[in-house]
mmCIF file of C-alpha atoms in Angstrom:
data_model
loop_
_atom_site.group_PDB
_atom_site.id
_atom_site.type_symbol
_atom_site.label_atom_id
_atom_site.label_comp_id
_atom_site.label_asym_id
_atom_site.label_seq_id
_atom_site.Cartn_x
_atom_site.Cartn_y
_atom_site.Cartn_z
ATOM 1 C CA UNK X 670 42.170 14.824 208.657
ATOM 2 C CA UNK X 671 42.793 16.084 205.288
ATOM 3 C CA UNK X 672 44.864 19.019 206.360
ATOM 4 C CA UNK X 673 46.939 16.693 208.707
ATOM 5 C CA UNK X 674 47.676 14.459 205.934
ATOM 6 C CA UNK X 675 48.389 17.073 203.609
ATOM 7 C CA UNK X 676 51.129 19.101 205.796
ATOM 8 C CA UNK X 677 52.422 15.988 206.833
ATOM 9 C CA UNK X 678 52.895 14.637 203.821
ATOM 10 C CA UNK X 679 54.686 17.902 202.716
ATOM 11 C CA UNK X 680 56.017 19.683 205.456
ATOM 12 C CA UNK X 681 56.876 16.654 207.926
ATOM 13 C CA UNK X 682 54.624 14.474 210.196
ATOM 14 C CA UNK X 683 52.936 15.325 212.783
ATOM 15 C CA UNK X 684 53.732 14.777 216.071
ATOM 16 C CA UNK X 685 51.331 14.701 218.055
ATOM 17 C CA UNK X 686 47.773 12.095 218.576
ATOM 18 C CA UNK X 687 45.107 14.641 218.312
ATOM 19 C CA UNK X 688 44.057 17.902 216.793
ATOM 20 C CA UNK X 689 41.017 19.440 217.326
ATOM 21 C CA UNK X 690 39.222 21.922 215.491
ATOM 22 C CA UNK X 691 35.907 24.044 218.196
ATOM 23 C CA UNK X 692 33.207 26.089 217.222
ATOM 24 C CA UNK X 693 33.052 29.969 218.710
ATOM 25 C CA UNK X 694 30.769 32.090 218.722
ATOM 26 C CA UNK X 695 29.676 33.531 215.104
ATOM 27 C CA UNK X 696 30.819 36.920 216.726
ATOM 28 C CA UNK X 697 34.620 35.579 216.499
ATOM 29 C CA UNK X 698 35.374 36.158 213.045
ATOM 30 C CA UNK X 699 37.479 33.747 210.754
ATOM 31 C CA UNK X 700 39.643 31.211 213.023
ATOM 32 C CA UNK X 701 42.661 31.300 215.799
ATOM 33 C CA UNK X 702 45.056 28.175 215.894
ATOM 34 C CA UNK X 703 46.824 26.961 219.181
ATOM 35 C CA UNK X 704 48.887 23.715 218.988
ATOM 36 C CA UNK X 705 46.495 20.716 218.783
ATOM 37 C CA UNK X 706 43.640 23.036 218.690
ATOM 38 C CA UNK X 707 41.751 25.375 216.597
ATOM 39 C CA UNK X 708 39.226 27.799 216.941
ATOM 40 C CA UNK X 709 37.099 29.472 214.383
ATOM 41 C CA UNK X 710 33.648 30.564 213.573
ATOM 42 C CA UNK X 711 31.025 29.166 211.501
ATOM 43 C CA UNK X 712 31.837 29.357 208.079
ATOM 44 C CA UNK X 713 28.980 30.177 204.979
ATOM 45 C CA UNK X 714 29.524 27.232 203.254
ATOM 46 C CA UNK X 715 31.142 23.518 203.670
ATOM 47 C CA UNK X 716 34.016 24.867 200.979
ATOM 48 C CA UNK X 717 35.001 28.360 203.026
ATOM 49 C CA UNK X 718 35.028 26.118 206.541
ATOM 50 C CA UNK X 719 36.779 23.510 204.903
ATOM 51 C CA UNK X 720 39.782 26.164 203.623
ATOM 52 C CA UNK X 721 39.810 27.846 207.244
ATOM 53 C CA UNK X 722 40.032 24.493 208.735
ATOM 54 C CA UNK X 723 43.301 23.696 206.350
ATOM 55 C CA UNK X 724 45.010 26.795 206.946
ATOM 56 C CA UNK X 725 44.618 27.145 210.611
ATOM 57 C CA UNK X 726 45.692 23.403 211.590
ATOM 58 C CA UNK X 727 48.649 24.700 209.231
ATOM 59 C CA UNK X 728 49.650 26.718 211.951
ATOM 60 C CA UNK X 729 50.478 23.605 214.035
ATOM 61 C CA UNK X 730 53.363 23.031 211.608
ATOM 62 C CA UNK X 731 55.291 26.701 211.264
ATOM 63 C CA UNK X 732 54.114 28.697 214.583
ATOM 64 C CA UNK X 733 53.406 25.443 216.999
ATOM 65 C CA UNK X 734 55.946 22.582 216.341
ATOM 66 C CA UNK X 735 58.632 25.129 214.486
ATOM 67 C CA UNK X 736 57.790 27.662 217.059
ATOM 68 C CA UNK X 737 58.309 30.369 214.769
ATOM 69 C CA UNK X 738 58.105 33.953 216.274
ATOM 70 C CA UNK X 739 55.005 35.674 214.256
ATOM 71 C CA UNK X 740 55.456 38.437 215.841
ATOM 72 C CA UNK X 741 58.933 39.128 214.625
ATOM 73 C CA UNK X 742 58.942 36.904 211.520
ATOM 74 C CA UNK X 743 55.447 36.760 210.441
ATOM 75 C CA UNK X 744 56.115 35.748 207.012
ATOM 76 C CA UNK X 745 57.589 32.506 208.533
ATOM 77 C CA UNK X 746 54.368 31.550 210.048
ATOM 78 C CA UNK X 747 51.587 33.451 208.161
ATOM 79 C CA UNK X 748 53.595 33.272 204.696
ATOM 80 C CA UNK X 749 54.539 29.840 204.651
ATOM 81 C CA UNK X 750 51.334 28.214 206.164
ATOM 82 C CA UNK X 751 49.569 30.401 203.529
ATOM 83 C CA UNK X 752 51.743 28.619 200.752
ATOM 84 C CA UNK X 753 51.185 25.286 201.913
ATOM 85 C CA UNK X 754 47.087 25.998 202.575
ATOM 86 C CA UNK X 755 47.492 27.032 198.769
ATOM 87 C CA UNK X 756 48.667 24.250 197.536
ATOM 88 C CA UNK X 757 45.572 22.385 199.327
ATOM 89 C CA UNK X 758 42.999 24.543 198.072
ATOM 90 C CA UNK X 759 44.347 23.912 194.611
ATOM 91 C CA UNK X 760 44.653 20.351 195.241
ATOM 92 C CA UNK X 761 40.862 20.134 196.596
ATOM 93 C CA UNK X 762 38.898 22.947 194.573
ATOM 94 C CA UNK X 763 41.381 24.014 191.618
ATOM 95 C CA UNK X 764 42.438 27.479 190.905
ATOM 96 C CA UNK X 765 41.625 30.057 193.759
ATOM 97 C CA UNK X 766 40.336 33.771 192.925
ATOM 98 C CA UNK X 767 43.068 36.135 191.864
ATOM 99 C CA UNK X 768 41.681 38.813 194.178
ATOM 100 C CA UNK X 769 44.462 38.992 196.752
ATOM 101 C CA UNK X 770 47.194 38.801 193.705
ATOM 102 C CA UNK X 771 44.973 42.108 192.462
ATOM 103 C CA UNK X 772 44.939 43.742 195.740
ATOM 104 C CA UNK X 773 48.560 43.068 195.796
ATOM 105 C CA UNK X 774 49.799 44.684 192.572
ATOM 106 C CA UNK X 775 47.797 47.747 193.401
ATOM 107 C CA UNK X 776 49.304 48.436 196.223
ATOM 108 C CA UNK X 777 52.733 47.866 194.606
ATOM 109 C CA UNK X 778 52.037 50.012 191.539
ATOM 110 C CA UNK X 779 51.078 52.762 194.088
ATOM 111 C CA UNK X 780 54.346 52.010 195.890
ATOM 112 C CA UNK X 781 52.398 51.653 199.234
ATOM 113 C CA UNK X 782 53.378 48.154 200.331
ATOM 114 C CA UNK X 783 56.028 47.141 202.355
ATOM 115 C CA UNK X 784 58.268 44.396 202.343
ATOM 116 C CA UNK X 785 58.462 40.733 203.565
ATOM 117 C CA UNK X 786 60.663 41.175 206.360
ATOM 118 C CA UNK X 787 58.942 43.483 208.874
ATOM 119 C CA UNK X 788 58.019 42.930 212.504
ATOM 120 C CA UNK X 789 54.568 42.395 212.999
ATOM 121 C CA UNK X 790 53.568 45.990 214.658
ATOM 122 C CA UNK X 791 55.406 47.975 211.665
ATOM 123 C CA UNK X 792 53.035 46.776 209.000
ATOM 124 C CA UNK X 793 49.831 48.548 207.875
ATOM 125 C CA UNK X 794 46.603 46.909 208.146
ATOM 126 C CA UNK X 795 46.202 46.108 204.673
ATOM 127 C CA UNK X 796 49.817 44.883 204.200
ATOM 128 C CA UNK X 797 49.759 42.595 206.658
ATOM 129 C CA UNK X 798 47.427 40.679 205.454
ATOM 130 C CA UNK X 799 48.573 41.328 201.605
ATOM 131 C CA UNK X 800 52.765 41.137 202.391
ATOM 132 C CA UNK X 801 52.851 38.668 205.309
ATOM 133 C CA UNK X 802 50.482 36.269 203.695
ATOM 134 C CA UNK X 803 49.708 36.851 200.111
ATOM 135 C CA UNK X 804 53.402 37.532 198.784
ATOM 136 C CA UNK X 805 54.938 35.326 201.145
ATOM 137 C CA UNK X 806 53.140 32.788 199.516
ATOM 138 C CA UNK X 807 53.978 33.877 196.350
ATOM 139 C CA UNK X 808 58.027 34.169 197.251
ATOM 140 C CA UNK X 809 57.816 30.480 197.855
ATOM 141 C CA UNK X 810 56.581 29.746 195.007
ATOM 142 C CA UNK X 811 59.399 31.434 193.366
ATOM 143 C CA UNK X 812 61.444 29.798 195.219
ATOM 144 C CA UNK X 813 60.411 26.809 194.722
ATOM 145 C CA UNK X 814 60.743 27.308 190.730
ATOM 146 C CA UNK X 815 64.141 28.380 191.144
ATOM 147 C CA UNK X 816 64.759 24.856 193.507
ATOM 148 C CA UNK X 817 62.722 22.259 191.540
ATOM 149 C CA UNK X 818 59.898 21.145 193.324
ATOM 150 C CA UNK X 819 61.734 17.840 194.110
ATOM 151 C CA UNK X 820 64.721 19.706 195.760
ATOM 152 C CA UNK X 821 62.613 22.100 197.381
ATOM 153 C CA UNK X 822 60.267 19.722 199.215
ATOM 154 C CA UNK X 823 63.311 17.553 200.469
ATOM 155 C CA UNK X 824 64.713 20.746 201.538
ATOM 156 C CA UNK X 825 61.255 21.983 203.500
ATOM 157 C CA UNK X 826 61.104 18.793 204.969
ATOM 158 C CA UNK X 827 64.861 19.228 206.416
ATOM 159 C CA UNK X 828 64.165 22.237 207.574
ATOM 160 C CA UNK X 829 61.179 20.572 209.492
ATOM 161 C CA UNK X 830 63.309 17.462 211.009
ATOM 162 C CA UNK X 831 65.949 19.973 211.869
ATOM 163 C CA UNK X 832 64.127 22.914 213.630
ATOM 164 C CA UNK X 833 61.165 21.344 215.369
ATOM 165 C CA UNK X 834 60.523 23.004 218.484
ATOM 166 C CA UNK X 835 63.810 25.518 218.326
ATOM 167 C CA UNK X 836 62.217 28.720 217.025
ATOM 168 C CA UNK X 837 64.261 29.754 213.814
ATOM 169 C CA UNK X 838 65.133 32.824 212.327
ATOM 170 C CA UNK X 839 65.307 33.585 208.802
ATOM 171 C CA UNK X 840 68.890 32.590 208.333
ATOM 172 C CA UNK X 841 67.914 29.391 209.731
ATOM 173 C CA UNK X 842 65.641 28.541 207.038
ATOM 174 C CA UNK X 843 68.441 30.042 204.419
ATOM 175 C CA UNK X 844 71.210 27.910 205.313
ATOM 176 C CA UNK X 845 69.262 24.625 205.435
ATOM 177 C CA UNK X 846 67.875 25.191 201.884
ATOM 178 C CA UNK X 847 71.385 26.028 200.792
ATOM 179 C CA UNK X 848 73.050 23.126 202.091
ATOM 180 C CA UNK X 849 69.840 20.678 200.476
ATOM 181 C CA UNK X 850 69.666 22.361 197.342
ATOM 182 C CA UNK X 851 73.930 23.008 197.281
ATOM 183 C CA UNK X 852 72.686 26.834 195.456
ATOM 184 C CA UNK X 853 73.799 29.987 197.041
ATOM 185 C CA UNK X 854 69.945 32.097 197.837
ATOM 186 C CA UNK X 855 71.603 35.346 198.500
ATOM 187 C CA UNK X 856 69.797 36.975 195.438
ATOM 188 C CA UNK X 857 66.451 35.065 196.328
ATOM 189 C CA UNK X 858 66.556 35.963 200.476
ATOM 190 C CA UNK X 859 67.327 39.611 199.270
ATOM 191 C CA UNK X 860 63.629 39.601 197.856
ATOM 192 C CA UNK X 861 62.510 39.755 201.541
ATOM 193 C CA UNK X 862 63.799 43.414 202.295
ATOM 194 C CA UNK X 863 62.257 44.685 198.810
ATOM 195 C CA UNK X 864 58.956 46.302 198.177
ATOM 196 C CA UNK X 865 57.079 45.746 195.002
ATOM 197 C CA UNK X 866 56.677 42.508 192.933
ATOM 198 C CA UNK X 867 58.630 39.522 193.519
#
């Protein structure tokens, strides 16, 4: 209930009367979201089940209801859930662990990451889960600096009304945060193509 109210509340409400979240088998490893439903295993402590609870009924929001493609967009599904199931982890258990932002900036000083913007099959291992959802995450938050948080949220939650159940692209998302926010993100969208630090 907590996750529903939280993306709701920040992303745009939900639309449907029931989500449900089923045990699998311990054998499953971490969780797998479908719309109104999530699967995941058992988690090691009320906290960690809690946080993979949040962040797969996130999914409901950016690959179920936006329908966005993960396997040609990923960031817009994996990054932007993972910046909204930060924001709830903050909310509920302050500051997270700076390990992924480490794991990150290694593989950027040792120029072996890629950028945001690659289809899902031409990312390594390691970078997909470091690009697609770690700097993702952290690209929003830029953007959201360079926004205002005010602007931005009104602008996330346009993007929302707008695009439910259409499946948009990148350029989607561009031009509805330029015509909100009335600034020109050329500069900010280019960050997408580029390796290494935002």
């Amino acid at each position: 209930k907590d996750a529903v109210h939280h993306y709701s509340g920040l992303v745009g409400e939900y639309p449907y009367n029931v989500i449900s979240v089923v045990q699998g088998p311990e054998s499953f490893g971490g969780g797998m979201e479908y719309p109104t439903i999530t699967i995941l295993s058992p988690g090691e402590n009320a906290k960690d089940l809690d946080n993979t609870i949040a962040h797969e009924v996130g999914h409901n929001w950016f690959y179920g209801i936006l329908g966005s493609n993960e396997r040609t967009h990923p960031w817009m599904d994996e990054g932007l859930n993972s910046y909204y199931d930060t924001k709830y982890k903050k909310a509920r258990y302050g500051e997270k662990s700076k390990i992924e932002q480490l794991l990150f900036e290694t593989k950027a000083l040792s120029k072996t990451d890629q950028p945001i913007e690659k289809t899902k099959k031409k990312y390594s291992v390691n970078n997909y889960a470091l690009t697609a959802y770690y700097k993702t995450a952290a690209w929003m938050q830029y953007l959201e600096s360079q926004l205002g948080t005010e602007v931005f949220n009104k602008a996330m939650q346009e993007y929302y009304r707008q695009w439910q159940f259409k499946h948009p692209r990148p350029d989607d998302l561009k031009k509805v945060l330029e015509e909100v926010s009335g600034k020109d993100l050329d500069s900010v969208f280019s960050l997408l193509a580029q390796k290494g630090k935002l």
